[in-house]
Amino acid sequence: MRSNKAKGADGERLAQTYLVKQGLRILSKNFTTDIGEIDLIATDETTLIFVEVKTRFNTDYGYPAEAVDFRKQKKISLVASQYIKKFGLYDVEARFDVVEVYLSDLSINHIVNAFDGCLNY
């Protein structure tokens, strides 16, 4: 059985390929601060898109997006705020997506604007 870290890395690669095929440009992978990490940061040239990737083999333990609870959303928002501050992107529209990756059949469910972030910079 593969480790969760390897499973997550596979999911992030599949999600990245999917997002690029959808016309997004990837700005950063695994952007990390002392607070946490954002899996992928992308743009469609008008919007900054913070992407949380959740990878599962199946839905036996629920849908992957259910793991992005309020606590996780708050952490992602704080890291996103640090990214915006670091690069001075205060006037750019931002959104928070979740990409569910199912390794059993390599399918992807992209949830656009999955939650409202609490940006604070």
mmCIF file of C-alpha atoms in Angstrom:
data_model
loop_
_atom_site.group_PDB
_atom_site.id
_atom_site.type_symbol
_atom_site.label_atom_id
_atom_site.label_comp_id
_atom_site.label_asym_id
_atom_site.label_seq_id
_atom_site.Cartn_x
_atom_site.Cartn_y
_atom_site.Cartn_z
ATOM 1 C CA MET A 1 0.000 0.000 0.000
ATOM 2 C CA ARG A 2 1.309 3.438 -0.910
ATOM 3 C CA SER A 3 1.820 6.142 1.664
ATOM 4 C CA ASN A 4 -0.600 9.018 2.026
ATOM 5 C CA LYS A 5 2.196 11.392 0.990
ATOM 6 C CA ALA A 6 2.776 9.507 -2.286
ATOM 7 C CA LYS A 7 -0.983 9.299 -2.905
ATOM 8 C CA GLY A 8 -1.288 13.047 -2.322
ATOM 9 C CA ALA A 9 1.620 13.828 -4.665
ATOM 10 C CA ASP A 10 0.004 11.706 -7.391
ATOM 11 C CA GLY A 11 -3.281 13.532 -6.889
ATOM 12 C CA GLU A 12 -1.619 16.930 -7.078
ATOM 13 C CA ARG A 13 0.105 16.006 -10.353
ATOM 14 C CA LEU A 14 -3.183 14.803 -11.848
ATOM 15 C CA ALA A 15 -4.984 17.931 -10.627
ATOM 16 C CA GLN A 16 -2.291 20.175 -12.080
ATOM 17 C CA THR A 17 -2.516 18.473 -15.475
ATOM 18 C CA TYR A 18 -6.302 18.796 -15.395
ATOM 19 C CA LEU A 19 -6.214 22.509 -14.481
ATOM 20 C CA VAL A 20 -3.706 23.307 -17.234
ATOM 21 C CA LYS A 21 -5.952 21.509 -19.743
ATOM 22 C CA GLN A 22 -8.795 23.740 -18.507
ATOM 23 C CA GLY A 23 -6.742 26.789 -19.515
ATOM 24 C CA LEU A 24 -5.333 27.774 -16.130
ATOM 25 C CA ARG A 25 -1.723 28.750 -15.597
ATOM 26 C CA ILE A 26 -0.041 27.334 -12.501
ATOM 27 C CA LEU A 27 1.769 30.028 -10.509
ATOM 28 C CA SER A 28 2.938 27.956 -7.562
ATOM 29 C CA LYS A 29 2.947 24.394 -6.249
ATOM 30 C CA ASN A 30 2.999 23.605 -2.538
ATOM 31 C CA PHE A 31 3.295 27.237 -1.425
ATOM 32 C CA THR A 32 4.325 26.900 2.215
ATOM 33 C CA THR A 33 4.480 29.328 5.118
ATOM 34 C CA ASP A 34 4.800 28.880 8.866
ATOM 35 C CA ILE A 35 0.992 28.556 8.982
ATOM 36 C CA GLY A 36 0.510 25.862 6.358
ATOM 37 C CA GLU A 37 0.496 25.032 2.676
ATOM 38 C CA ILE A 38 -1.619 25.578 -0.412
ATOM 39 C CA ASP A 39 -1.370 22.743 -2.905
ATOM 40 C CA LEU A 40 -1.704 24.758 -6.120
ATOM 41 C CA ILE A 41 -2.061 28.424 -6.960
ATOM 42 C CA ALA A 42 -3.281 29.175 -10.463
ATOM 43 C CA THR A 43 -4.704 31.987 -12.559
ATOM 44 C CA ASP A 44 -7.075 32.331 -15.472
ATOM 45 C CA GLU A 45 -5.460 35.748 -16.113
ATOM 46 C CA THR A 46 -8.187 37.612 -14.172
ATOM 47 C CA THR A 47 -8.567 35.600 -10.976
ATOM 48 C CA LEU A 48 -6.087 34.203 -8.488
ATOM 49 C CA ILE A 49 -7.183 30.630 -7.723
ATOM 50 C CA PHE A 50 -6.103 28.862 -4.551
ATOM 51 C CA VAL A 51 -6.593 25.124 -4.990
ATOM 52 C CA GLU A 52 -6.819 22.451 -2.311
ATOM 53 C CA VAL A 53 -6.367 18.967 -3.782
ATOM 54 C CA LYS A 54 -7.920 16.010 -1.984
ATOM 55 C CA THR A 55 -7.060 12.536 -3.237
ATOM 56 C CA ARG A 56 -8.881 9.308 -2.419
ATOM 57 C CA PHE A 57 -9.185 5.846 -3.909
ATOM 58 C CA ASN A 58 -12.978 5.886 -3.493
ATOM 59 C CA THR A 59 -15.770 7.413 -1.405
ATOM 60 C CA ASP A 60 -15.905 4.686 1.264
ATOM 61 C CA TYR A 61 -15.054 7.277 3.921
ATOM 62 C CA GLY A 62 -16.937 10.189 2.350
ATOM 63 C CA TYR A 63 -16.207 12.636 -0.423
ATOM 64 C CA PRO A 64 -12.720 14.167 -0.463
ATOM 65 C CA ALA A 65 -14.021 17.747 -0.292
ATOM 66 C CA GLU A 66 -15.662 16.968 3.057
ATOM 67 C CA ALA A 67 -12.157 16.962 4.545
ATOM 68 C CA VAL A 68 -11.901 20.692 3.792
ATOM 69 C CA ASP A 69 -13.727 21.709 6.938
ATOM 70 C CA PHE A 70 -13.962 25.192 8.449
ATOM 71 C CA ARG A 71 -10.625 24.808 10.247
ATOM 72 C CA LYS A 72 -8.869 23.831 6.988
ATOM 73 C CA GLN A 73 -10.610 26.654 5.104
ATOM 74 C CA LYS A 74 -9.385 29.176 7.661
ATOM 75 C CA LYS A 75 -5.814 27.880 7.392
ATOM 76 C CA ILE A 76 -5.923 28.025 3.575
ATOM 77 C CA SER A 77 -7.283 31.591 3.772
ATOM 78 C CA LEU A 78 -4.441 32.667 6.065
ATOM 79 C CA VAL A 79 -1.799 31.172 3.763
ATOM 80 C CA ALA A 80 -3.532 32.753 0.737
ATOM 81 C CA SER A 81 -3.394 36.117 2.520
ATOM 82 C CA GLN A 82 0.352 35.682 2.986
ATOM 83 C CA TYR A 83 0.767 34.844 -0.724
ATOM 84 C CA ILE A 84 -1.190 37.948 -1.742
ATOM 85 C CA LYS A 85 0.844 40.106 0.633
ATOM 86 C CA LYS A 86 4.175 38.613 -0.485
ATOM 87 C CA PHE A 87 3.493 39.360 -4.153
ATOM 88 C CA GLY A 88 1.463 42.570 -3.701
ATOM 89 C CA LEU A 89 -1.632 41.169 -5.413
ATOM 90 C CA TYR A 90 -4.124 43.197 -3.394
ATOM 91 C CA ASP A 91 -6.244 44.279 -6.359
ATOM 92 C CA VAL A 92 -6.665 40.816 -7.910
ATOM 93 C CA GLU A 93 -9.878 38.845 -7.515
ATOM 94 C CA ALA A 94 -9.350 35.582 -5.635
ATOM 95 C CA ARG A 95 -11.295 32.366 -5.220
ATOM 96 C CA PHE A 96 -10.888 29.035 -3.448
ATOM 97 C CA ASP A 97 -11.391 25.779 -5.343
ATOM 98 C CA VAL A 98 -11.219 22.150 -4.289
ATOM 99 C CA VAL A 99 -10.152 19.439 -6.718
ATOM 100 C CA GLU A 100 -11.178 15.915 -5.786
ATOM 101 C CA VAL A 101 -9.005 13.223 -7.369
ATOM 102 C CA TYR A 102 -10.182 9.597 -7.404
ATOM 103 C CA LEU A 103 -7.305 7.220 -8.005
ATOM 104 C CA SER A 104 -9.549 4.191 -8.550
ATOM 105 C CA ASP A 105 -10.577 5.471 -11.982
ATOM 106 C CA LEU A 106 -8.379 8.604 -12.301
ATOM 107 C CA SER A 107 -11.440 10.842 -12.348
ATOM 108 C CA ILE A 108 -11.485 14.441 -11.186
ATOM 109 C CA ASN A 109 -14.215 16.606 -9.707
ATOM 110 C CA HIS A 110 -13.344 20.317 -9.786
ATOM 111 C CA ILE A 111 -15.401 22.346 -7.322
ATOM 112 C CA VAL A 112 -15.077 25.962 -8.424
ATOM 113 C CA ASN A 113 -15.453 28.552 -5.654
ATOM 114 C CA ALA A 114 -15.802 25.737 -3.123
ATOM 115 C CA PHE A 115 -15.744 28.086 -0.132
ATOM 116 C CA ASP A 116 -15.505 31.757 0.734
ATOM 117 C CA GLY A 117 -12.076 32.654 2.004
ATOM 118 C CA CYS A 118 -11.399 35.112 4.812
ATOM 119 C CA LEU A 119 -8.511 37.084 3.349
ATOM 120 C CA ASN A 120 -6.684 39.206 5.883
ATOM 121 C CA TYR A 121 -3.597 41.186 4.901
#
